[in-house]
Coordinates of C-alpha atoms in Angstrom, one line a residue:
Chain A
M1 CA -52.5 -13.0 -15.3
T2 CA -49.9 -15.1 -17.1
N3 CA -50.0 -18.9 -17.1
Q4 CA -46.3 -19.2 -17.1
T5 CA -44.3 -20.7 -14.3
Y6 CA -40.6 -20.9 -14.0
I7 CA -37.9 -23.3 -12.9
V8 CA -34.3 -22.5 -12.1
A9 CA -32.2 -25.1 -13.9
R10 CA -28.6 -26.0 -13.2
A11 CA -27.7 -29.1 -15.2
T12 CA -27.6 -29.3 -19.0
T13 CA -27.7 -32.4 -21.2
A14 CA -24.0 -32.0 -21.9
S15 CA -23.2 -31.8 -18.2
K16 CA -25.3 -34.9 -17.4
A17 CA -23.4 -36.8 -20.1
A18 CA -20.1 -35.4 -18.9
L19 CA -20.9 -36.6 -15.3
V20 CA -21.4 -40.1 -16.6
I21 CA -18.1 -39.9 -18.5
M22 CA -16.3 -38.6 -15.4
V23 CA -17.6 -41.3 -13.1
S24 CA -16.6 -43.9 -15.7
C25 CA -13.1 -42.4 -15.8
V26 CA -12.8 -42.6 -12.1
V27 CA -13.9 -46.3 -12.2
V28 CA -11.3 -47.0 -14.9
L29 CA -8.6 -45.2 -12.9
L30 CA -9.6 -47.4 -9.9
L31 CA -8.9 -50.5 -12.1
V32 CA -5.5 -49.3 -13.3
P33 CA -3.6 -50.9 -10.3
L34 CA -4.9 -54.3 -11.5
T35 CA -2.7 -54.0 -14.5
G36 CA 0.4 -53.8 -12.3
D37 CA 1.8 -51.0 -14.4
R38 CA 3.7 -49.1 -11.7
G39 CA 5.0 -46.5 -14.2
S40 CA 1.5 -45.5 -15.2
M41 CA 0.4 -45.4 -11.6
R42 CA 3.2 -43.0 -10.7
L43 CA 2.3 -40.8 -13.6
I44 CA -1.4 -40.8 -12.6
V45 CA -0.4 -39.9 -9.0
E46 CA 1.5 -36.9 -10.4
I47 CA -1.4 -35.9 -12.6
C48 CA -3.7 -36.1 -9.6
Y49 CA -1.7 -33.8 -7.4
F50 CA -1.1 -31.3 -10.2
L51 CA -4.9 -31.3 -10.9
A52 CA -5.7 -30.8 -7.2
L53 CA -3.1 -28.0 -6.9
A54 CA -4.5 -26.4 -10.2
Q55 CA -8.1 -26.6 -8.9
M56 CA -7.1 -24.9 -5.7
W57 CA -5.2 -22.1 -7.5
N58 CA -8.1 -21.7 -9.9
L59 CA -10.4 -21.2 -7.0
L60 CA -8.1 -18.7 -5.4
A61 CA -7.2 -16.7 -8.5
G62 CA -10.0 -17.4 -10.9
Y63 CA -12.9 -17.0 -8.5
A64 CA -11.6 -15.1 -5.5
G65 CA -9.4 -12.8 -7.6
L66 CA -6.4 -13.5 -5.3
L67 CA -3.4 -13.9 -7.8
S68 CA -1.0 -15.7 -5.5
V69 CA 2.5 -16.6 -6.8
G70 CA 3.4 -18.1 -3.4
Q71 CA 1.2 -21.2 -3.0
Q72 CA 4.5 -23.2 -2.8
A73 CA 4.7 -21.8 0.8
F74 CA 1.7 -24.0 1.8
S75 CA 2.6 -27.1 -0.3
G76 CA 6.1 -27.0 1.0
F77 CA 4.9 -26.4 4.5
G78 CA 2.5 -29.3 4.3
G79 CA 5.3 -31.5 3.1
Y80 CA 7.5 -30.5 5.9
M81 CA 4.8 -31.0 8.5
L82 CA 4.2 -34.5 7.3
F83 CA 7.9 -35.3 7.9
A84 CA 7.8 -33.6 11.3
F85 CA 4.7 -35.6 12.4
V86 CA 6.2 -38.8 11.2
V87 CA 9.8 -38.3 12.4
Y88 CA 9.2 -36.4 15.6
G89 CA 5.6 -37.3 16.4
G90 CA 5.8 -40.9 15.5
L91 CA 2.5 -40.7 13.7
S92 CA 1.5 -42.7 10.6
P93 CA 2.1 -40.9 7.3
L94 CA -1.5 -41.4 6.3
I95 CA -2.8 -39.7 9.5
S96 CA -0.2 -37.0 9.1
L97 CA -1.6 -36.1 5.6
P98 CA -4.8 -34.3 6.8
L99 CA -3.0 -33.0 9.9
A100 CA -0.4 -31.3 7.7
G101 CA -3.3 -29.7 5.7
I102 CA -4.9 -28.4 8.9
L103 CA -1.6 -26.9 10.1
A104 CA -1.1 -25.3 6.7
G105 CA -4.6 -23.8 7.0
I106 CA -3.8 -22.4 10.4
V107 CA -0.5 -20.9 9.3
S108 CA -2.2 -19.3 6.3
L109 CA -4.4 -17.2 8.6
P110 CA -1.8 -14.6 9.7
V111 CA -0.3 -14.7 6.2
A112 CA -3.7 -13.8 4.8
I113 CA -4.3 -11.0 7.2
L114 CA -0.9 -9.6 6.3
M115 CA -1.2 -10.1 2.5
F116 CA -4.8 -8.8 2.3
R117 CA -3.4 -5.4 3.1
L118 CA -1.9 -5.6 -0.5
S119 CA -3.8 -5.8 -3.7
G120 CA -3.2 -6.6 -7.4
P121 CA 0.5 -7.0 -8.4
Y122 CA 1.6 -6.1 -4.8
F123 CA -0.4 -9.0 -3.5
A124 CA 1.2 -11.4 -6.1
I125 CA 4.7 -10.2 -5.2
G126 CA 3.9 -10.3 -1.5
T127 CA 2.9 -13.9 -1.6
W128 CA 6.0 -14.8 -3.6
V129 CA 8.2 -13.0 -0.9
T130 CA 6.3 -14.9 1.8
A131 CA 7.0 -18.2 0.2
E132 CA 10.7 -17.3 0.0
V133 CA 10.6 -16.4 3.7
F134 CA 9.1 -19.9 4.4
K135 CA 12.0 -21.4 2.4
L136 CA 14.6 -19.5 4.3
V137 CA 13.0 -20.4 7.6
F138 CA 13.2 -24.1 6.7
F139 CA 16.8 -23.7 5.8
E140 CA 17.5 -22.7 9.4
I141 CA 15.2 -24.9 11.5
P142 CA 16.2 -28.4 12.6
L143 CA 14.2 -30.3 10.0
G144 CA 17.2 -31.3 8.0
G145 CA 18.4 -27.8 7.2
G146 CA 19.5 -27.0 3.7
S147 CA 20.2 -30.6 2.8
G148 CA 16.7 -31.7 3.8
M149 CA 15.6 -35.0 5.3
S150 CA 14.2 -38.4 4.3
L151 CA 11.4 -40.5 5.7
P152 CA 12.7 -43.3 8.0
I153 CA 12.4 -46.8 6.6
Q154 CA 10.1 -47.8 9.5
A155 CA 7.7 -45.0 8.6
I156 CA 7.6 -46.1 5.0
R157 CA 6.9 -49.7 6.1
D158 CA 4.1 -48.3 8.3
I159 CA 2.2 -47.4 5.1
S160 CA 2.6 -51.0 3.8
P161 CA 5.3 -53.6 4.2
T162 CA 5.7 -54.0 0.4
T163 CA 6.5 -51.4 -2.2
E164 CA 3.5 -52.5 -4.3
G165 CA 1.2 -52.0 -1.3
R166 CA 2.7 -48.6 -0.6
E167 CA 2.3 -47.5 -4.2
L168 CA -1.3 -48.7 -4.3
I169 CA -2.2 -46.7 -1.1
I170 CA -0.5 -43.6 -2.4
Y171 CA -2.2 -44.1 -5.8
L172 CA -5.7 -44.4 -4.2
T173 CA -5.0 -41.4 -1.8
A174 CA -3.9 -39.3 -4.8
L175 CA -7.0 -40.2 -6.7
A176 CA -9.2 -39.4 -3.7
I177 CA -7.5 -36.0 -3.3
A178 CA -8.0 -35.2 -7.0
V179 CA -11.6 -36.2 -6.9
G180 CA -12.0 -34.4 -3.6
S181 CA -10.5 -31.2 -4.9
V182 CA -13.0 -31.1 -7.8
A183 CA -15.9 -32.0 -5.6
L184 CA -15.0 -29.3 -3.1
V185 CA -14.6 -26.6 -5.7
Y186 CA -17.8 -27.7 -7.5
S187 CA -20.0 -27.9 -4.4
M188 CA -18.6 -24.5 -3.1
L189 CA -19.4 -22.8 -6.4
R190 CA -22.9 -24.2 -6.7
S191 CA -23.8 -23.1 -3.2
R192 CA -24.7 -19.5 -2.0
F193 CA -21.0 -19.2 -1.2
G194 CA -20.4 -19.5 -5.0
L195 CA -22.8 -16.7 -5.7
A196 CA -21.0 -14.4 -3.3
L197 CA -17.6 -15.4 -4.6
T198 CA -18.5 -14.7 -8.2
A199 CA -20.1 -11.4 -7.3
V200 CA -17.0 -10.3 -5.4
R201 CA -14.8 -11.3 -8.4
D202 CA -17.0 -9.4 -10.8
N203 CA -17.5 -6.2 -8.7
E204 CA -16.3 -6.0 -5.2
R205 CA -17.8 -2.6 -4.5
A206 CA -21.2 -3.6 -5.7
S207 CA -21.0 -6.9 -3.8
A208 CA -20.7 -4.9 -0.5
S209 CA -23.7 -2.9 -1.4
V210 CA -25.8 -6.1 -1.4
G211 CA -24.5 -7.4 1.9
I212 CA -21.5 -9.5 1.1
D213 CA -18.5 -9.4 3.4
S214 CA -15.8 -9.8 0.8
F215 CA -12.9 -9.8 3.4
R216 CA -14.4 -12.8 5.3
L217 CA -15.2 -14.5 2.0
K218 CA -11.7 -14.2 0.6
L219 CA -10.2 -15.2 3.9
G220 CA -12.3 -18.3 3.9
V221 CA -11.1 -19.2 0.4
F222 CA -7.4 -18.4 1.2
V223 CA -7.4 -20.6 4.3
T224 CA -9.3 -23.5 2.6
V225 CA -7.0 -23.4 -0.4
A226 CA -3.9 -23.3 1.8
A227 CA -5.2 -26.3 3.8
F228 CA -5.9 -28.3 0.8
T229 CA -2.6 -27.3 -0.9
G230 CA -0.8 -28.2 2.3
M231 CA -2.4 -31.7 2.2
V232 CA -1.4 -32.1 -1.5
G233 CA 2.1 -31.0 -0.6
A234 CA 2.3 -33.6 2.1
L235 CA 1.2 -36.3 -0.5
I236 CA 3.8 -35.1 -3.0
F237 CA 6.6 -35.5 -0.6
L238 CA 5.2 -38.7 0.8
Q239 CA 5.5 -40.1 -2.7
K240 CA 9.0 -38.7 -3.1
L241 CA 10.1 -39.9 0.4
R242 CA 12.5 -37.0 0.7
I243 CA 12.1 -33.2 1.2
S244 CA 14.4 -30.2 1.2
P245 CA 13.8 -26.4 1.2
G246 CA 14.9 -26.1 -2.4
S247 CA 12.4 -28.8 -3.7
A248 CA 9.6 -28.0 -1.3
F249 CA 9.4 -24.3 -2.0
D250 CA 10.4 -24.3 -5.7
V251 CA 8.5 -21.5 -7.4
M252 CA 9.0 -22.8 -10.9
E253 CA 7.5 -26.2 -10.2
W254 CA 4.7 -25.4 -7.7
S255 CA 3.6 -22.0 -8.8
A256 CA 4.7 -21.3 -12.4
G257 CA 3.8 -24.8 -13.5
I258 CA 0.4 -24.6 -11.8
I259 CA -0.3 -21.1 -13.1
F260 CA 0.6 -22.4 -16.6
I261 CA -1.9 -25.2 -16.3
V262 CA -4.7 -23.0 -15.2
V263 CA -4.1 -20.2 -17.7
I264 CA -3.7 -22.6 -20.6
G265 CA -6.7 -24.6 -19.6
G266 CA -9.0 -21.7 -18.7
I267 CA -8.9 -19.6 -15.6
G268 CA -12.2 -19.2 -13.7
R269 CA -13.7 -22.4 -15.0
I270 CA -13.6 -25.8 -13.2
E271 CA -13.0 -27.5 -16.5
G272 CA -9.9 -25.4 -17.2
P273 CA -7.4 -27.2 -14.9
F274 CA -8.4 -30.6 -16.5
V275 CA -7.6 -29.3 -20.0
G276 CA -4.4 -27.5 -18.7
V277 CA -3.2 -30.7 -16.9
A278 CA -3.8 -32.7 -20.1
V279 CA -1.8 -30.3 -22.3
Y280 CA 1.0 -29.9 -19.7
F281 CA 1.5 -33.7 -19.3
L282 CA 1.1 -34.3 -23.0
L283 CA 3.8 -31.8 -23.8
R284 CA 6.0 -33.0 -21.0
E285 CA 5.7 -36.7 -22.0
T286 CA 6.3 -36.1 -25.7
T287 CA 9.0 -33.4 -25.6
A288 CA 10.9 -34.0 -22.3
N289 CA 13.7 -35.8 -24.2
Y290 CA 14.5 -32.6 -26.2
G291 CA 15.9 -30.8 -23.2
A292 CA 15.2 -27.0 -23.1
W293 CA 12.8 -27.3 -26.1
Y294 CA 10.2 -28.6 -23.6
M295 CA 10.2 -25.3 -21.6
I296 CA 10.5 -23.2 -24.8
L297 CA 7.4 -25.0 -26.2
L298 CA 5.5 -24.5 -23.0
G299 CA 6.3 -20.8 -23.0
L300 CA 5.4 -20.3 -26.6
L301 CA 2.1 -22.1 -26.2
A302 CA 1.3 -20.0 -23.2
I303 CA 2.0 -16.8 -25.2
V304 CA -0.1 -17.9 -28.1
I305 CA -3.1 -18.8 -25.9
M306 CA -2.9 -15.6 -23.9
L307 CA -2.8 -13.6 -27.2
F308 CA -5.6 -15.5 -29.1
A309 CA -7.7 -17.2 -26.5
R310 CA -7.4 -15.2 -23.2
Q311 CA -10.1 -17.4 -21.6
G312 CA -7.8 -20.4 -22.1
L313 CA -8.5 -23.5 -24.3
W314 CA -11.6 -24.6 -22.4
G315 CA -12.9 -21.0 -22.3
F316 CA -12.5 -20.7 -26.0
L317 CA -14.3 -23.9 -26.7
A318 CA -17.0 -23.3 -24.1
E319 CA -17.9 -19.9 -25.5
R320 CA -17.8 -21.1 -29.1
Y321 CA -19.9 -24.3 -28.6
R322 CA -21.7 -23.4 -25.3
L323 CA -20.1 -26.3 -23.5
T324 CA -20.4 -26.8 -19.7
V325 CA -19.3 -29.9 -17.9
F326 CA -19.6 -28.5 -14.4
P327 CA -22.7 -26.2 -14.5
I328 CA -22.7 -23.6 -11.7
E329 CA -24.8 -21.1 -13.6
R330 CA -28.5 -20.8 -12.7
R331 CA -30.8 -20.5 -15.8
V332 CA -34.4 -19.6 -15.6
R333 CA -36.7 -21.7 -17.9
T334 CA -40.4 -21.3 -18.6
V335 CA -42.7 -24.3 -17.9
E336 CA -46.3 -24.5 -19.2
P337 CA -49.0 -25.2 -18.3
V338 CA -49.0 -23.9 -14.8
E339 CA -51.7 -26.4 -13.5
K340 CA -49.5 -29.4 -13.8
A341 CA -46.1 -28.1 -13.4
K342 CA -45.2 -27.4 -9.7
P343 CA -41.4 -27.6 -9.6
S344 CA -39.6 -27.4 -6.3
N345 CA -38.0 -24.1 -7.2
G346 CA -40.9 -22.7 -9.2
I347 CA -42.6 -19.4 -8.6
S348 CA -46.0 -19.9 -7.0
D349 CA -49.3 -18.9 -8.6
T350 CA -49.7 -16.2 -5.9
A351 CA -46.4 -14.6 -6.9
I352 CA -47.5 -14.7 -10.6
S353 CA -50.8 -13.1 -9.9
N354 CA -48.9 -10.2 -8.2
L355 CA -47.1 -9.4 -11.4
S356 CA -49.5 -6.7 -12.5
L357 CA -47.0 -3.8 -12.6
P358 CA -46.1 -2.6 -16.0
P359 CA -42.4 -2.9 -16.9
F360 CA -40.7 0.4 -17.3
Chain B
M1 CA -46.8 13.5 15.8
G2 CA -44.9 12.4 12.7
A3 CA -43.1 9.2 12.0
P4 CA -39.7 8.8 13.8
P5 CA -36.6 9.5 11.7
I6 CA -35.0 6.5 10.0
L7 CA -32.0 8.5 8.9
E8 CA -30.3 11.5 10.4
L9 CA -27.2 13.3 9.1
C10 CA -25.6 15.6 11.6
Q11 CA -23.1 18.3 10.5
L12 CA -21.7 16.0 7.8
D13 CA -18.5 17.2 6.2
K14 CA -16.6 15.6 3.3
A15 CA -13.8 16.9 1.3
F16 CA -11.4 15.3 -1.2
G17 CA -8.2 17.3 -0.7
K18 CA -9.2 20.9 -1.1
I19 CA -12.5 20.1 -2.9
V20 CA -15.4 20.3 -0.5
I21 CA -18.1 17.9 -1.4
A22 CA -20.4 18.1 1.7
E23 CA -20.3 20.9 4.2
G24 CA -22.3 20.9 7.4
I25 CA -25.1 18.8 6.1
D26 CA -28.0 18.4 8.5
L27 CA -30.8 16.2 7.3
S28 CA -33.5 14.1 8.9
V29 CA -35.6 11.6 6.9
S30 CA -38.7 10.0 8.5
Q31 CA -39.7 6.4 8.2
G32 CA -41.8 5.9 5.1
E33 CA -40.9 9.4 3.7
G34 CA -40.0 10.0 0.1
L35 CA -37.2 12.5 -0.4
G36 CA -36.0 13.8 -3.7
I37 CA -32.6 15.4 -4.2
I38 CA -31.8 17.7 -7.1
G39 CA -28.8 19.8 -7.8
P40 CA -26.3 20.7 -10.6
N41 CA -23.6 18.2 -11.5
G42 CA -20.8 18.2 -8.9
A43 CA -23.2 19.4 -6.2
G44 CA -22.3 16.4 -4.0
K45 CA -25.5 14.3 -4.5
S46 CA -23.8 10.9 -5.3
T47 CA -21.2 11.5 -2.6
L48 CA -24.0 12.0 -0.1
F49 CA -25.2 8.5 -1.1
N50 CA -21.7 7.1 -0.8
L51 CA -21.5 8.5 2.8
I52 CA -24.9 7.0 3.7
A53 CA -24.1 3.6 2.2
G54 CA -20.6 3.5 3.6
D55 CA -18.6 3.7 0.3
D56 CA -17.0 6.9 1.6
R57 CA -16.3 8.0 5.2
P58 CA -17.2 11.5 6.3
N59 CA -14.3 13.8 7.6
S60 CA -16.6 14.8 10.5
G61 CA -20.2 14.5 11.5
D62 CA -22.5 11.6 12.3
I63 CA -24.8 9.4 10.4
L64 CA -27.6 7.8 12.4
F65 CA -29.8 4.9 11.1
D66 CA -32.8 4.1 13.4
G67 CA -31.2 6.3 16.0
R68 CA -27.9 4.5 16.1
S69 CA -24.6 5.7 14.7
I70 CA -23.5 3.8 11.6
N71 CA -20.3 5.8 11.0
D72 CA -18.0 2.9 11.7
M73 CA -20.0 0.3 9.8
K74 CA -18.8 -1.1 6.5
P75 CA -21.0 -1.0 3.4
Y76 CA -22.1 -4.7 3.7
Q77 CA -23.2 -4.1 7.3
R78 CA -25.2 -1.1 6.3
S79 CA -26.8 -3.2 3.5
R80 CA -27.8 -5.9 6.0
L81 CA -29.3 -3.2 8.3
G82 CA -31.7 -2.3 5.4
I83 CA -29.9 0.4 3.4
G84 CA -30.2 -0.5 -0.3
R85 CA -28.7 1.5 -3.1
S86 CA -28.3 1.9 -6.8
Y87 CA -25.3 3.5 -8.5
Q88 CA -25.4 6.4 -10.9
I89 CA -22.9 4.5 -13.1
P90 CA -24.3 0.9 -13.0
Q91 CA -22.1 -1.6 -11.3
P92 CA -23.3 -5.0 -12.5
F93 CA -21.8 -8.4 -11.7
G94 CA -20.7 -8.6 -15.3
K95 CA -20.2 -12.3 -15.8
M96 CA -23.2 -13.4 -13.8
T97 CA -26.6 -13.6 -15.4
V98 CA -29.3 -10.9 -14.7
F99 CA -31.1 -13.5 -12.6
E100 CA -28.0 -14.3 -10.6
N101 CA -27.3 -10.6 -10.0
V102 CA -30.7 -10.2 -8.4
L103 CA -30.6 -13.5 -6.6
T104 CA -27.2 -12.6 -5.0
A105 CA -28.7 -9.4 -3.7
A106 CA -31.8 -11.2 -2.4
V107 CA -29.8 -13.9 -0.6
F108 CA -27.2 -11.7 1.0
G109 CA -29.0 -8.4 1.4
S110 CA -32.2 -9.9 2.9
G111 CA -30.7 -13.0 4.5
T112 CA -33.1 -15.5 2.9
T113 CA -32.3 -18.9 1.5
V114 CA -31.6 -19.4 -2.2
A115 CA -34.9 -21.3 -2.8
E116 CA -37.0 -18.6 -1.1
A117 CA -35.2 -15.9 -2.9
E118 CA -35.7 -17.4 -6.4
D119 CA -39.4 -16.8 -6.5
R120 CA -39.1 -13.2 -5.3
C121 CA -36.4 -12.5 -7.9
I122 CA -38.6 -13.6 -10.8
E123 CA -41.3 -11.2 -9.5
I124 CA -38.8 -8.3 -9.2
L125 CA -37.5 -9.0 -12.7
H126 CA -41.0 -8.9 -14.1
R127 CA -41.7 -5.7 -12.3
T128 CA -38.5 -4.0 -13.6
G129 CA -39.0 -5.3 -17.2
L130 CA -35.9 -7.5 -17.2
M131 CA -37.6 -10.9 -17.6
G132 CA -36.6 -11.0 -21.3
E133 CA -32.9 -10.7 -20.4
V134 CA -33.1 -13.0 -17.4
N135 CA -30.3 -15.5 -18.6
K136 CA -28.1 -12.9 -20.3
P137 CA -24.7 -12.0 -18.7
A138 CA -25.2 -8.6 -17.0
G139 CA -22.1 -7.3 -18.8
R140 CA -23.9 -7.6 -22.1
L141 CA -26.8 -5.4 -21.1
T142 CA -27.5 -2.0 -22.6
L143 CA -27.1 1.1 -20.4
L144 CA -30.8 1.3 -19.9
Q145 CA -31.1 -2.4 -19.0
R146 CA -28.2 -1.9 -16.6
K147 CA -30.1 0.9 -14.8
R148 CA -33.1 -1.4 -14.5
L149 CA -30.8 -4.0 -13.0
E150 CA -29.6 -1.5 -10.5
L151 CA -33.1 -1.0 -9.3
A152 CA -34.0 -4.7 -9.4
R153 CA -30.9 -5.6 -7.4
S154 CA -31.5 -2.9 -4.8
L155 CA -35.2 -4.0 -4.4
A156 CA -34.0 -7.6 -3.9
T157 CA -32.2 -6.6 -0.7
R158 CA -35.6 -5.8 0.8
P159 CA -34.4 -2.3 1.8
R160 CA -36.0 -0.2 4.5
L161 CA -34.2 2.8 3.1
L162 CA -33.7 2.8 -0.6
L163 CA -31.2 5.2 -2.3
L164 CA -31.9 5.6 -6.0
D165 CA -29.3 7.5 -8.0
E166 CA -30.5 8.7 -11.4
I167 CA -32.3 5.6 -12.5
A168 CA -34.7 7.5 -14.8
G169 CA -32.1 9.0 -17.1
G170 CA -32.6 7.8 -20.7
L171 CA -36.1 6.5 -20.2
T172 CA -38.9 7.4 -22.7
E173 CA -42.0 9.3 -21.3
V174 CA -44.0 6.0 -21.2
E175 CA -41.2 4.2 -19.4
T176 CA -40.8 7.1 -16.9
Q177 CA -44.5 6.9 -16.1
A178 CA -44.2 3.1 -15.6
L179 CA -41.2 3.7 -13.3
I180 CA -43.2 6.3 -11.4
N181 CA -46.0 3.8 -10.9
T182 CA -43.4 1.2 -9.7
I183 CA -41.9 3.6 -7.2
R184 CA -45.4 4.6 -5.9
D185 CA -46.3 1.0 -5.4
L186 CA -43.0 0.5 -3.6
R187 CA -43.6 3.4 -1.3
E188 CA -47.0 2.0 -0.3
T189 CA -45.1 -0.9 1.2
G190 CA -43.6 1.5 3.7
V191 CA -40.1 1.8 2.2
T192 CA -38.3 5.0 2.8
L193 CA -37.0 6.5 -0.4
I194 CA -34.3 9.0 -1.2
W195 CA -34.1 9.6 -5.0
I196 CA -31.5 11.7 -6.8
E197 CA -32.9 12.6 -10.2
H198 CA -32.7 15.2 -12.9
I199 CA -36.2 14.2 -14.3
V200 CA -37.9 16.7 -11.9
H201 CA -41.5 15.8 -12.8
A202 CA -40.8 12.1 -11.8
L203 CA -39.7 13.4 -8.4
I204 CA -42.7 15.7 -8.0
A205 CA -45.0 12.7 -8.8
T206 CA -43.4 10.4 -6.2
V207 CA -41.8 12.2 -3.3
D208 CA -43.1 14.2 -0.3
R209 CA -40.2 16.4 0.0
L210 CA -37.4 17.9 -2.1
I211 CA -34.0 19.2 -1.3
V212 CA -31.6 21.1 -3.5
L213 CA -27.8 20.6 -3.1
N214 CA -25.3 23.0 -4.4
G215 CA -21.6 23.2 -3.6
G216 CA -22.0 20.5 -0.9
R217 CA -24.7 22.4 1.0
I218 CA -28.5 22.1 1.2
I219 CA -29.8 25.4 -0.2
C220 CA -33.5 24.6 -0.2
D221 CA -35.7 22.0 1.6
G222 CA -39.5 21.8 1.3
K223 CA -42.5 20.5 -0.6
P224 CA -41.5 19.6 -4.2
R225 CA -43.6 22.2 -6.0
E226 CA -42.6 25.0 -3.6
V227 CA -38.9 24.1 -3.9
I228 CA -39.1 24.2 -7.7
Q229 CA -40.8 27.6 -7.6
S230 CA -38.1 29.0 -5.4
P231 CA -36.3 31.9 -7.2
E232 CA -32.9 30.7 -5.9
V233 CA -33.4 27.2 -7.1
R234 CA -34.6 28.4 -10.5
R235 CA -31.5 30.5 -10.8
I236 CA -29.0 27.9 -9.7
Y237 CA -30.5 24.7 -10.9
L238 CA -32.7 25.7 -13.9
G239 CA -30.6 28.7 -15.0
V240 CA -33.8 30.9 -14.9
E241 CA -33.2 34.4 -13.6
P242 CA -36.0 35.7 -11.4
E243 CA -38.1 38.4 -13.1

């Protein structure tokens, strides 16, 4: 009989340190409004919604294997629903935000059932076409048509009577949505749901042989991501105060940009979108004055990374230096002696004593 | 009176285009029985497993599990009913660790909580000789280790009917004996076993009954030693012409 007992560990020293740093960053971000720097606040709001959209796309493509090029359908739809609730329903913009997300989730259900009949590149093209259909529909329906619509002054004042107050509320909401998106993805992936999702991504056929219903799982991810994306879309156009089909369903901004962020940062890793967003905004802020060079640089960088670090920047670093900020992996560790150690997830003495079979 | 059947195949037909893989297969397996399947390559052995586990659908015929038709059930539903399987070509969850592979099977195949399943997974990994690789990504295992993982993962689902597809290939004699002991211990727990294997002596040591498949048909069915001695089996499967 062996004296060994085992624990299943999740956190690492690096991840614990990273958690402290992350919490500190959030605290610092909460203090930014005190500086009164409205330019920085607007930039941080933008970073927050790009991060949230990237986390959602990463969950969809990096974990569920659903390579959608049409998420702008749900961000645009969410934006429009916010305007509809406010203009025609008379609701407060802040209440309309989650409602827009819920509606986007509901609308995504039939879209998913239709799209799940396609796979691989056909799925990607199918989602893009769906987003274009959404755009065409919003050109036709009476929500401003092709020229779009603006939020009424009264609705803007409902958020706060002053511009500073409104910007503060939008800033805090954006921060909450960004933190919420990371918390949602992290908690999902650490749960049994995460085990199933990773198994389906790695080998769908084998996942079915161990009792995983991959269709239901992917449907759940698709709808959750669509709902969250819809809510982020509502926030984006609440900040912009104006919406039109062209801007709401822009494939370059809301799909290509997000895909760039995730691929550059590291697809299939929660840390990837953080790195991707940092690179994206760093490049944008430093090269935006050089016109087309900005886009050329972004494209070149994407090509170089896809050629030499296919796991993205974070994937490259994580594999080289064994870094993990958001540990979702379960690692088995030995604990001795058995008499004193009785961890919550440890194997019992009884189980150990049964291990008499020789390994083959 | 013998044990009731856990699995019944009734006039099962399967063809891919003009290639017939299973033709009029009738087979009944009793609860707790150990059945071995041998046959030349391309005889339809793995396809038979695919039909039972739901990876392939039959062209005609019926599959009954516990007396109830499972023809329309998806593979994940059959797994939850208690049909566990391994694959001839291992199908690991490549980026997950060995432990997570087995844990996933334990949680979703047997419907237990993660905390409950963790203890049992460690036990299974010890039993299958994979404890040394417990934290390694499954995609980095050797072929032999992947086969062990196939067995470990299928055991983790707590199957009532276990389908093993050529898991002894590549094992040394000592390892094969250890595998035989593991399978015997497993059978003592009441698990029904169907084992496709080319290592005939491993089958003879563990199963109650042996069938021979050739060209999608069962050509012999009986006690293992009697089947192996059959002139037709020796001619078709072992290439030995009767004297």
